mmCIF file with all atom_site columns, C-alpha atoms in Angstrom:
data_model
loop_
_atom_site.group_PDB
_atom_site.id
_atom_site.type_symbol
_atom_site.label_atom_id
_atom_site.label_alt_id
_atom_site.label_comp_id
_atom_site.label_asym_id
_atom_site.label_entity_id
_atom_site.label_seq_id
_atom_site.pdbx_PDB_ins_code
_atom_site.Cartn_x
_atom_site.Cartn_y
_atom_site.Cartn_z
_atom_site.occupancy
_atom_site.B_iso_or_equiv
_atom_site.pdbx_formal_charge
_atom_site.auth_seq_id
_atom_site.auth_comp_id
_atom_site.auth_asym_id
_atom_site.auth_atom_id
_atom_site.pdbx_PDB_model_num
ATOM 1  C CA . UNK A 1 1  ? -3.407  -17.318 -33.879 1.00 75.00 ? 158 UNK A CA 1
ATOM 2  C CA . UNK A 1 2  ? -4.267  -14.028 -35.541 1.00 84.00 ? 159 UNK A CA 1
ATOM 3  C CA . UNK A 1 3  ? -4.270  -10.623 -33.877 1.00 87.00 ? 160 UNK A CA 1
ATOM 4  C CA . UNK A 1 4  ? -7.995  -10.658 -33.079 1.00 85.00 ? 161 UNK A CA 1
ATOM 5  C CA . UNK A 1 5  ? -7.721  -14.088 -31.444 1.00 84.00 ? 162 UNK A CA 1
ATOM 6  C CA . UNK A 1 6  ? -4.732  -12.950 -29.398 1.00 79.00 ? 163 UNK A CA 1
ATOM 7  C CA . UNK A 1 7  ? -6.647  -9.854  -28.265 1.00 79.00 ? 164 UNK A CA 1
ATOM 8  C CA . UNK A 1 8  ? -9.650  -11.978 -27.290 1.00 81.00 ? 165 UNK A CA 1
ATOM 9  C CA . UNK A 1 9  ? -7.417  -14.387 -25.394 1.00 79.00 ? 166 UNK A CA 1
ATOM 10 C CA . UNK A 1 10 ? -5.695  -11.537 -23.566 1.00 75.00 ? 167 UNK A CA 1
ATOM 11 C CA . UNK A 1 11 ? -9.080  -10.009 -22.679 1.00 78.00 ? 168 UNK A CA 1
ATOM 12 C CA . UNK A 1 12 ? -10.248 -13.320 -21.231 1.00 82.00 ? 169 UNK A CA 1
ATOM 13 C CA . UNK A 1 13 ? -7.158  -13.438 -19.025 1.00 77.00 ? 170 UNK A CA 1
ATOM 14 C CA . UNK A 1 14 ? -7.380  -9.820  -17.898 1.00 77.00 ? 171 UNK A CA 1
ATOM 15 C CA . UNK A 1 15 ? -11.073 -10.044 -17.024 1.00 79.00 ? 172 UNK A CA 1
ATOM 16 C CA . UNK A 1 16 ? -10.783 -13.356 -15.180 1.00 78.00 ? 173 UNK A CA 1
ATOM 17 C CA . UNK A 1 17 ? -11.119 -13.853 -11.440 1.00 76.00 ? 174 UNK A CA 1
ATOM 18 C CA . UNK A 1 18 ? -7.592  -15.262 -11.343 1.00 80.00 ? 175 UNK A CA 1
ATOM 19 C CA . UNK A 1 19 ? -6.161  -12.038 -12.689 1.00 80.00 ? 176 UNK A CA 1
ATOM 20 C CA . UNK A 1 20 ? -8.118  -10.041 -10.088 1.00 84.00 ? 177 UNK A CA 1
ATOM 21 C CA . UNK A 1 21 ? -6.746  -12.295 -7.367  1.00 87.00 ? 178 UNK A CA 1
ATOM 22 C CA . UNK A 1 22 ? -3.219  -11.811 -8.686  1.00 89.00 ? 179 UNK A CA 1
ATOM 23 C CA . UNK A 1 23 ? -3.573  -8.019  -8.695  1.00 90.00 ? 180 UNK A CA 1
ATOM 24 C CA . UNK A 1 24 ? -5.050  -8.066  -5.170  1.00 92.00 ? 181 UNK A CA 1
ATOM 25 C CA . UNK A 1 25 ? -2.199  -10.284 -3.982  1.00 94.00 ? 182 UNK A CA 1
ATOM 26 C CA . UNK A 1 26 ? 0.377   -7.897  -5.439  1.00 96.00 ? 183 UNK A CA 1
ATOM 27 C CA . UNK A 1 27 ? -1.310  -4.909  -3.798  1.00 96.00 ? 184 UNK A CA 1
ATOM 28 C CA . UNK A 1 28 ? -1.401  -6.748  -0.457  1.00 97.00 ? 185 UNK A CA 1
ATOM 29 C CA . UNK A 1 29 ? 2.309   -7.514  -0.719  1.00 97.00 ? 186 UNK A CA 1
ATOM 30 C CA . UNK A 1 30 ? 3.055   -3.871  -1.495  1.00 97.00 ? 187 UNK A CA 1
ATOM 31 C CA . UNK A 1 31 ? 0.945   -2.803  1.498   1.00 97.00 ? 188 UNK A CA 1
ATOM 32 C CA . UNK A 1 32 ? 2.760   -5.251  3.762   1.00 97.00 ? 189 UNK A CA 1
ATOM 33 C CA . UNK A 1 33 ? 6.206   -4.009  2.688   1.00 97.00 ? 190 UNK A CA 1
ATOM 34 C CA . UNK A 1 34 ? 5.189   -0.375  3.049   1.00 97.00 ? 191 UNK A CA 1
ATOM 35 C CA . UNK A 1 35 ? 3.738   -1.025  6.501   1.00 97.00 ? 192 UNK A CA 1
ATOM 36 C CA . UNK A 1 36 ? 7.070   -2.588  7.508   1.00 97.00 ? 193 UNK A CA 1
ATOM 37 C CA . UNK A 1 37 ? 8.841   0.581   6.357   1.00 95.00 ? 194 UNK A CA 1
ATOM 38 C CA . UNK A 1 38 ? 6.446   2.733   8.390   1.00 95.00 ? 195 UNK A CA 1
ATOM 39 C CA . UNK A 1 39 ? 7.021   0.550   11.454  1.00 95.00 ? 196 UNK A CA 1
ATOM 40 C CA . UNK A 1 40 ? 10.771  0.981   11.120  1.00 93.00 ? 197 UNK A CA 1
ATOM 41 C CA . UNK A 1 41 ? 10.612  4.717   10.439  1.00 91.00 ? 198 UNK A CA 1
ATOM 42 C CA . UNK A 1 42 ? 8.095   5.406   13.215  1.00 89.00 ? 199 UNK A CA 1
ATOM 43 C CA . UNK A 1 43 ? 10.783  4.496   15.744  1.00 88.00 ? 200 UNK A CA 1
ATOM 44 C CA . UNK A 1 44 ? 13.214  7.136   14.482  1.00 82.00 ? 201 UNK A CA 1
ATOM 45 C CA . UNK A 1 45 ? 13.363  10.046  16.935  1.00 78.00 ? 202 UNK A CA 1
ATOM 46 C CA . UNK A 1 46 ? 13.583  12.839  14.371  1.00 77.00 ? 203 UNK A CA 1
ATOM 47 C CA . UNK A 1 47 ? 12.584  11.938  10.833  1.00 76.00 ? 204 UNK A CA 1
ATOM 48 C CA . UNK A 1 48 ? 13.861  15.241  9.480   1.00 76.00 ? 205 UNK A CA 1
ATOM 49 C CA . UNK A 1 49 ? 17.419  14.591  10.616  1.00 76.00 ? 206 UNK A CA 1
ATOM 50 C CA . UNK A 1 50 ? 17.415  11.236  8.876   1.00 68.00 ? 207 UNK A CA 1
ATOM 51 C CA . UNK A 1 51 ? 15.796  12.835  5.805   1.00 79.00 ? 208 UNK A CA 1
ATOM 52 C CA . UNK A 1 52 ? 12.963  10.330  6.031   1.00 84.00 ? 209 UNK A CA 1
ATOM 53 C CA . UNK A 1 53 ? 10.146  12.763  6.740   1.00 88.00 ? 210 UNK A CA 1
ATOM 54 C CA . UNK A 1 54 ? 8.879   13.025  3.157   1.00 91.00 ? 211 UNK A CA 1
ATOM 55 C CA . UNK A 1 55 ? 9.325   9.283   2.616   1.00 92.00 ? 212 UNK A CA 1
ATOM 56 C CA . UNK A 1 56 ? 7.290   8.658   5.744   1.00 92.00 ? 213 UNK A CA 1
ATOM 57 C CA . UNK A 1 57 ? 4.472   10.979  4.643   1.00 93.00 ? 214 UNK A CA 1
ATOM 58 C CA . UNK A 1 58 ? 4.413   9.588   1.100   1.00 96.00 ? 215 UNK A CA 1
ATOM 59 C CA . UNK A 1 59 ? 4.407   5.989   2.331   1.00 96.00 ? 216 UNK A CA 1
ATOM 60 C CA . UNK A 1 60 ? 1.594   6.751   4.750   1.00 97.00 ? 217 UNK A CA 1
ATOM 61 C CA . UNK A 1 61 ? -0.483  8.222   1.903   1.00 97.00 ? 218 UNK A CA 1
ATOM 62 C CA . UNK A 1 62 ? 0.380   5.256   -0.314  1.00 98.00 ? 219 UNK A CA 1
ATOM 63 C CA . UNK A 1 63 ? -0.716  2.757   2.327   1.00 98.00 ? 220 UNK A CA 1
ATOM 64 C CA . UNK A 1 64 ? -4.014  4.552   2.859   1.00 98.00 ? 221 UNK A CA 1
ATOM 65 C CA . UNK A 1 65 ? -4.608  4.503   -0.902  1.00 97.00 ? 222 UNK A CA 1
ATOM 66 C CA . UNK A 1 66 ? -3.841  0.795   -1.096  1.00 97.00 ? 223 UNK A CA 1
ATOM 67 C CA . UNK A 1 67 ? -6.267  0.088   1.740   1.00 98.00 ? 224 UNK A CA 1
ATOM 68 C CA . UNK A 1 68 ? -8.979  2.044   -0.079  1.00 96.00 ? 225 UNK A CA 1
ATOM 69 C CA . UNK A 1 69 ? -8.468  0.043   -3.272  1.00 95.00 ? 226 UNK A CA 1
ATOM 70 C CA . UNK A 1 70 ? -8.218  -3.304  -1.466  1.00 96.00 ? 227 UNK A CA 1
ATOM 71 C CA . UNK A 1 71 ? -11.381 -2.627  0.531   1.00 95.00 ? 228 UNK A CA 1
ATOM 72 C CA . UNK A 1 72 ? -13.225 -1.944  -2.717  1.00 91.00 ? 229 UNK A CA 1
ATOM 73 C CA . UNK A 1 73 ? -11.990 -5.037  -4.548  1.00 87.00 ? 230 UNK A CA 1
ATOM 74 C CA . UNK A 1 74 ? -11.662 -7.674  -1.838  1.00 90.00 ? 231 UNK A CA 1
ATOM 75 C CA . UNK A 1 75 ? -13.759 -8.998  1.012   1.00 91.00 ? 232 UNK A CA 1
ATOM 76 C CA . UNK A 1 76 ? -10.903 -8.595  3.501   1.00 93.00 ? 233 UNK A CA 1
ATOM 77 C CA . UNK A 1 77 ? -11.258 -6.531  6.663   1.00 95.00 ? 234 UNK A CA 1
ATOM 78 C CA . UNK A 1 78 ? -8.654  -3.777  6.922   1.00 96.00 ? 235 UNK A CA 1
ATOM 79 C CA . UNK A 1 79 ? -9.801  -2.285  10.234  1.00 96.00 ? 236 UNK A CA 1
ATOM 80 C CA . UNK A 1 80 ? -6.611  -3.324  12.046  1.00 97.00 ? 237 UNK A CA 1
ATOM 81 C CA . UNK A 1 81 ? -4.489  -1.860  9.243   1.00 97.00 ? 238 UNK A CA 1
ATOM 82 C CA . UNK A 1 82 ? -6.398  1.424   9.380   1.00 97.00 ? 239 UNK A CA 1
ATOM 83 C CA . UNK A 1 83 ? -5.920  1.582   13.150  1.00 97.00 ? 240 UNK A CA 1
ATOM 84 C CA . UNK A 1 84 ? -2.193  1.006   12.687  1.00 97.00 ? 241 UNK A CA 1
ATOM 85 C CA . UNK A 1 85 ? -2.021  3.702   10.003  1.00 97.00 ? 242 UNK A CA 1
ATOM 86 C CA . UNK A 1 86 ? -3.749  6.086   12.411  1.00 96.00 ? 243 UNK A CA 1
ATOM 87 C CA . UNK A 1 87 ? -1.045  5.298   14.983  1.00 95.00 ? 244 UNK A CA 1
ATOM 88 C CA . UNK A 1 88 ? 1.618   6.063   12.398  1.00 94.00 ? 245 UNK A CA 1
ATOM 89 C CA . UNK A 1 89 ? -0.144  9.382   11.707  1.00 94.00 ? 246 UNK A CA 1
ATOM 90 C CA . UNK A 1 90 ? 0.199   10.232  15.388  1.00 92.00 ? 247 UNK A CA 1
ATOM 91 C CA . UNK A 1 91 ? 3.974   10.089  14.967  1.00 87.00 ? 248 UNK A CA 1
ATOM 92 C CA . UNK A 1 92 ? 3.658   13.096  12.668  1.00 84.00 ? 249 UNK A CA 1
ATOM 93 C CA . UNK A 1 93 ? 1.429   14.930  15.108  1.00 84.00 ? 250 UNK A CA 1
ATOM 94 C CA . UNK A 1 94 ? 3.957   14.364  17.899  1.00 80.00 ? 251 UNK A CA 1
ATOM 95 C CA . UNK A 1 95 ? 6.658   15.978  15.786  1.00 74.00 ? 252 UNK A CA 1
ATOM 96 C CA . UNK A 1 96 ? 4.805   19.293  15.592  1.00 72.00 ? 253 UNK A CA 1
#
């Protein structure tokens, strides 16, 4: 297989529905793990004492970004996830 054939083969894999499904699956797994972290951290009384405040904020932003991408590229409904992220945002509001 020459270089052009390899490139064509790689393109066919990258632009296939299976590859899209694999990427979406990986993003969903990342969202699930990050949501678990937020759940755990949201129960900490003072995130600043535990030095988790910035991690919490960054993870919240990351989850919202993942939801935006997943909503654009999948047919899944993320309303419940968005509601949960809004609840996690309230944790920040309660701190100040």
